Short mmCIF file of C-alpha atoms in Angstrom, two decimals:
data_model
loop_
_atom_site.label_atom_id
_atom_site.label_comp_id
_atom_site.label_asym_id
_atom_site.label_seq_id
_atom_site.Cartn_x
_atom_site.Cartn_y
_atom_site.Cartn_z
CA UNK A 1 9.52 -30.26 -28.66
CA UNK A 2 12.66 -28.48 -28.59
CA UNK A 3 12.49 -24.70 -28.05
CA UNK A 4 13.18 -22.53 -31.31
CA UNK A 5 16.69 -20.66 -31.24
CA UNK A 6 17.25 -16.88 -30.37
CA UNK A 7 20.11 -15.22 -29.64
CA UNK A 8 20.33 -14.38 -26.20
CA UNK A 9 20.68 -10.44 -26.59
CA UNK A 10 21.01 -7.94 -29.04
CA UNK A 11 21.64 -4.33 -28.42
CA UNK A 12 21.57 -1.28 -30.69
CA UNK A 13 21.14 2.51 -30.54
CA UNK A 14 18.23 5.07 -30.51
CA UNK A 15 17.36 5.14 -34.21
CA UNK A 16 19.19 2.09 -34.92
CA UNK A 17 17.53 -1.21 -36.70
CA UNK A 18 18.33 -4.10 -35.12
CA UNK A 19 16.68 -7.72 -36.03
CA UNK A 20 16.82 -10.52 -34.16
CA UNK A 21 16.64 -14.66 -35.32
CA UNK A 22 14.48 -17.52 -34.68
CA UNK A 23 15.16 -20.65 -36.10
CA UNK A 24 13.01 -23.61 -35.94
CA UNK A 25 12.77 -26.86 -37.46
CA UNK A 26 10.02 -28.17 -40.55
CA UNK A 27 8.05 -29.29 -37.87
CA UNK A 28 7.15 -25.82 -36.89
CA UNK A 29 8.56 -22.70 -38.95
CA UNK A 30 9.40 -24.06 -41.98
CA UNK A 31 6.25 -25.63 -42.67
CA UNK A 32 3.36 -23.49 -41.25
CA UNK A 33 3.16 -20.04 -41.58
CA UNK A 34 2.29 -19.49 -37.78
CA UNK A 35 5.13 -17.86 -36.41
CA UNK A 36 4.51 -15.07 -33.62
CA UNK A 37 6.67 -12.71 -31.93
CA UNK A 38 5.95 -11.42 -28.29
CA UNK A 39 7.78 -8.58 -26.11
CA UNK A 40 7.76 -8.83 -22.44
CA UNK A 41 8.89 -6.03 -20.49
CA UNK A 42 9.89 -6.84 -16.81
CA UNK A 43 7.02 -7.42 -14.58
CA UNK A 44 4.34 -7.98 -16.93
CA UNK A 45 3.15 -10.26 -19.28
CA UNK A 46 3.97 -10.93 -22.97
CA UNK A 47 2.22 -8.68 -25.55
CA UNK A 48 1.76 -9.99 -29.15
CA UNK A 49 3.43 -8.26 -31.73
CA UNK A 50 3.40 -9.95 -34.66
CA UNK A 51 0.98 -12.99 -35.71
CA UNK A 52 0.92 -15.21 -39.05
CA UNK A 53 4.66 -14.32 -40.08
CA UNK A 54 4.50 -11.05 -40.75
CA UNK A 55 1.19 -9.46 -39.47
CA UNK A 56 0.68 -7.21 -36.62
CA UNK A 57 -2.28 -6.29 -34.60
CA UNK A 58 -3.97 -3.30 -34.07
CA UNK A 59 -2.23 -0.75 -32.28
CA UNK A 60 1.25 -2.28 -32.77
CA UNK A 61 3.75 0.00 -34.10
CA UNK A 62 5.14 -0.07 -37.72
CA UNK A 63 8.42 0.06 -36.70
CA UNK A 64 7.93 -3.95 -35.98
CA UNK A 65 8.48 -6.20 -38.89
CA UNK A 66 8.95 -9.38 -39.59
CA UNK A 67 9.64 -12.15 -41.93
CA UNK A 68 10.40 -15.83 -42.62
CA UNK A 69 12.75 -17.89 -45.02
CA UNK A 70 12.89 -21.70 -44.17
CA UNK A 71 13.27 -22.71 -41.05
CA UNK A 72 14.44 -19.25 -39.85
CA UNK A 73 12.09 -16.66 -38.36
CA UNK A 74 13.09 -12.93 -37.81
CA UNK A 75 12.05 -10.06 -36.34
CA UNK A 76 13.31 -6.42 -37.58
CA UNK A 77 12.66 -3.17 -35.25
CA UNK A 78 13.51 -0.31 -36.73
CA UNK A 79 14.16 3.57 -35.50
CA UNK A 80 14.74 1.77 -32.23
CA UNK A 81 13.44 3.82 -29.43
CA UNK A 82 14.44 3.05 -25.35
CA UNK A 83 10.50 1.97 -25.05
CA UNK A 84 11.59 -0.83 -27.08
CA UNK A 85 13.73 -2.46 -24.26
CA UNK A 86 12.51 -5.71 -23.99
CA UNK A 87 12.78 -9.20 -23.86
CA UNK A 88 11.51 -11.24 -27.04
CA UNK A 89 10.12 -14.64 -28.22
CA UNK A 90 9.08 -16.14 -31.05
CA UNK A 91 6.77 -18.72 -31.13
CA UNK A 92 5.05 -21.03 -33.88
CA UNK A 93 2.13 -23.67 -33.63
CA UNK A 94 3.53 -26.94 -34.79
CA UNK A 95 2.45 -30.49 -37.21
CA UNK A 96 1.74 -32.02 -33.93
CA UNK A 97 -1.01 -29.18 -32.91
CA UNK A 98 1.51 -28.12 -29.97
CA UNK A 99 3.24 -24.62 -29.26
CA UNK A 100 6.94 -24.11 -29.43
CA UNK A 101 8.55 -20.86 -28.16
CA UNK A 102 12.16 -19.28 -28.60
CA UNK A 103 14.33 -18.86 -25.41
CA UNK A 104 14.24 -15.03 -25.62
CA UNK A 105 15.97 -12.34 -26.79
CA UNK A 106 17.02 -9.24 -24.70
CA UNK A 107 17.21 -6.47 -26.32
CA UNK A 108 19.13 -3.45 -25.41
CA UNK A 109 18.73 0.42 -26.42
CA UNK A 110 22.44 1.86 -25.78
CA UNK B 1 -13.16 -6.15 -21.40
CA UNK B 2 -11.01 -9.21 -22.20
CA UNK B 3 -10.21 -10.57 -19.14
CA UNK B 4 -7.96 -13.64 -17.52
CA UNK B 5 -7.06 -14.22 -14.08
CA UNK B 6 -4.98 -16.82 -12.80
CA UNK B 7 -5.27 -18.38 -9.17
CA UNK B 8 -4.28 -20.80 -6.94
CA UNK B 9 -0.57 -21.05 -6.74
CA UNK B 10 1.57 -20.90 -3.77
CA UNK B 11 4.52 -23.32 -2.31
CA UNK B 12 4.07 -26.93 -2.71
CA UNK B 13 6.62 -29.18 -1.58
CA UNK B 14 8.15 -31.81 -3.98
CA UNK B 15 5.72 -34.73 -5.14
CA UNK B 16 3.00 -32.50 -3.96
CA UNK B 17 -0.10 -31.11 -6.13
CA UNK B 18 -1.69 -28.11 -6.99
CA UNK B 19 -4.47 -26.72 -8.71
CA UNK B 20 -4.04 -23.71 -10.66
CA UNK B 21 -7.74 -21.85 -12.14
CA UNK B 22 -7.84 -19.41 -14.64
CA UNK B 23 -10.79 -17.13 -14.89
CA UNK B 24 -12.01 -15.82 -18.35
CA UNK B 25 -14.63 -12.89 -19.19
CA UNK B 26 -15.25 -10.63 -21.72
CA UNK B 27 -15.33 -13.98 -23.88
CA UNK B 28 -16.23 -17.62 -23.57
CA UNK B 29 -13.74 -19.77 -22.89
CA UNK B 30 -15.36 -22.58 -24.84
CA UNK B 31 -15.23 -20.74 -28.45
CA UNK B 32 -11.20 -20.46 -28.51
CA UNK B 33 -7.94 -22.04 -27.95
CA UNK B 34 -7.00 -22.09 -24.33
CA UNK B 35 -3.28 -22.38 -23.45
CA UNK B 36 -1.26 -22.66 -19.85
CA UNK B 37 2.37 -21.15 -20.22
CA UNK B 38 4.69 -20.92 -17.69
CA UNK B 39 8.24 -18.35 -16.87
CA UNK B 40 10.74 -19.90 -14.56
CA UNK B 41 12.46 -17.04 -12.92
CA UNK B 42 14.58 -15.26 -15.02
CA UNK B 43 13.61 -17.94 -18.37
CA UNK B 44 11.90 -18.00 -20.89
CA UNK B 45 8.40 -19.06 -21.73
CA UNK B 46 7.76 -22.46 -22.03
CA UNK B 47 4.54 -23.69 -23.40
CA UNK B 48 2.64 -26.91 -21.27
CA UNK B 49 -0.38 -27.11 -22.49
CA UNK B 50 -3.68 -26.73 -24.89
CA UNK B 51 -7.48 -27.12 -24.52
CA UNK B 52 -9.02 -26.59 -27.91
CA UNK B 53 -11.95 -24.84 -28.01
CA UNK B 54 -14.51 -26.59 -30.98
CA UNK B 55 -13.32 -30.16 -30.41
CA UNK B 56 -11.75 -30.03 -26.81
CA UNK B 57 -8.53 -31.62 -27.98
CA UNK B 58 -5.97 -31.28 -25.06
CA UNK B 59 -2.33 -31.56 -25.96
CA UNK B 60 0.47 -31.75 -23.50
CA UNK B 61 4.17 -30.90 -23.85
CA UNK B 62 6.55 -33.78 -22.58
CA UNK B 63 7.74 -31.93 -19.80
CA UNK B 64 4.12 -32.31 -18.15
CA UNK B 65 2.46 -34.99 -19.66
CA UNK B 66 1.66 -37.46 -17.36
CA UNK B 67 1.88 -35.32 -14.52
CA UNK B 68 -0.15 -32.26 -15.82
CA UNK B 69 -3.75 -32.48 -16.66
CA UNK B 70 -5.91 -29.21 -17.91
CA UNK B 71 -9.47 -28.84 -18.05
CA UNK B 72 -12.07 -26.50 -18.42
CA UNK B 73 -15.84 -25.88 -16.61
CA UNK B 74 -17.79 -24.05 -19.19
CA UNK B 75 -20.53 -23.44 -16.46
CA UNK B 76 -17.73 -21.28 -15.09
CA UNK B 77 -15.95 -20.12 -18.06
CA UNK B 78 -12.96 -21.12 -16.46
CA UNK B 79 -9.60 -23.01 -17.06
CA UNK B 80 -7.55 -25.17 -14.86
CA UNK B 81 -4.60 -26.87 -14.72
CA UNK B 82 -4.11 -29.76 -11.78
CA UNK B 83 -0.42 -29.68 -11.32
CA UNK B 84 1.02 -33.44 -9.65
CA UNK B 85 3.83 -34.75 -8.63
CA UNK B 86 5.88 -31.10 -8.71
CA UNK B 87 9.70 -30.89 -9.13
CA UNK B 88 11.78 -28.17 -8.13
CA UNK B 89 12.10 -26.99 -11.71
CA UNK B 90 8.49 -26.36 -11.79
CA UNK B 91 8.97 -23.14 -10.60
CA UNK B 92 7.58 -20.50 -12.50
CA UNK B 93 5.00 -18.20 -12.91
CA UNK B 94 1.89 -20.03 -14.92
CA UNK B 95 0.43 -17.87 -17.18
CA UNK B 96 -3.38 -18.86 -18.43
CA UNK B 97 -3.51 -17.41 -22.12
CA UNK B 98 -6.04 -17.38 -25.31
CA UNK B 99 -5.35 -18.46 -28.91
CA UNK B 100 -7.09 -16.12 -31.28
CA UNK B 101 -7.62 -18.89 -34.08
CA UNK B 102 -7.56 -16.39 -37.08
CA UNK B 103 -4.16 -15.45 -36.04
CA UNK B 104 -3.11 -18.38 -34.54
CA UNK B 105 -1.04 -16.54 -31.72
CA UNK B 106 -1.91 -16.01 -28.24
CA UNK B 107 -3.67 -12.44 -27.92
CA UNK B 108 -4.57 -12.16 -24.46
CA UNK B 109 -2.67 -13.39 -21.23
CA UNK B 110 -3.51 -13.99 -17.67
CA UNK B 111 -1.06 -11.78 -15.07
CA UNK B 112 0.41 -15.02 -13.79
CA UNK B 113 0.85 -16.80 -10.87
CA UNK B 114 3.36 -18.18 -9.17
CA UNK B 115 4.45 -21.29 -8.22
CA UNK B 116 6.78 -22.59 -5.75
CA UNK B 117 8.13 -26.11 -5.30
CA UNK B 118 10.55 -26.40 -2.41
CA UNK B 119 11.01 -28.00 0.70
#
């Protein structure tokens, strides 16, 4: 069950794109197309951003994308705006019906 | 309103127990995915463990199993998590969260709470 791989931060500018990794295994991204991303802004919990890949819920802004190719995970926010400063995981569900999640990625808006 | 709150943590000492409860409304705990997640300070999330909601299939992850057991009381519409033998690097804030199974992502989380092992 070892956790996926993030780069620890990333950093970018207002109005900036920025897109940050997650790279699993074919136990977990490569083979099932349940990857998630959460942000988690200090002090509260995680909010889900993106489910299935590429999807996002209701009420999530556009400027969140996402995509997968192998075993690699990312997740591309664009027009970055300081709202977005955050830390981020990926997660996926795995072939063993267990949860895996990245080790985070801090993002910061220069 | 979607709702989970988390209870029952506090400072345990090493090799001591505790029992964290998570309680769900707005939904029924026994018609999705349940999930226990924890945040050491300053980490990342780590998942520990699942509670299916059609079959009741409970899944651990290594760094618990054997020590950590979840279950659920439907009559309560509650979660739980019995927490034995702690270590120091149990530390965290547990989080109680729910697996939407369309999307197969968690879509709603607990506020937390904390745990302390230490002497």
């Amino acid at each position: 069950q070892s956790a996926l791989t993030q780069p620890a931060s990333v950093s970018g500018s207002p109005g900036q794109s920025i897109t940050i990794s997650c790279t699993g295994t074919s136990s977990n991204i490569d083979d099932y197309n349940f990857v998630s991303w959460y942000q988690q802004h200090p002090g509260e919990a995680p909010k889900l951003i993106i489910f299935s890949v590429t999807d996002r819920p209701s009420g999530v802004s556009n400027r969140f994308s996402a995509s997968k190719s192998g075993n690699t995970a990312s997740l591309t926010i664009s027009g970055l705006q300081p709202e977005d400063e955050a830390d981020y995981y990926c997660s996926s569900y795995t072939a063993s019906s267990t949860w895996v999640f990245g080790g985070g990625t801090k993002l910061t808006v220069l | 309103e979607m709702e989970l709150v988390e209870s029952g943590g506090g400072l345990a000492p090493p090799g001591g127990s505790l029992r964290l409860s998570c309680a769900a409304s707005g939904f029924t705990v026994n018609s999705y995915d349940m999930n226990w997640v924890r945040q050491a300070p300053g980490r990342g999330l780590e998942w520990l463990a699942s509670f299916t909601g059609s079959s009741g299939n409970i899944y651990y992850a290594e760094s618990v199993k054997g020590r950590f057991t979840i279950s659920r009381d439907d009559s309560k519409n509650s979660l739980y998590l019995q927490m034995n033998t702690l270590r120091a690097e149990d530390t965290a804030l547990y989080y109680c969260a729910r697996v939407e199974g369309d999307l197969v992502a968690i879509d709603y989380w607990g506020q937390g709470t904390m745990v302390t092992v230490s002497s």
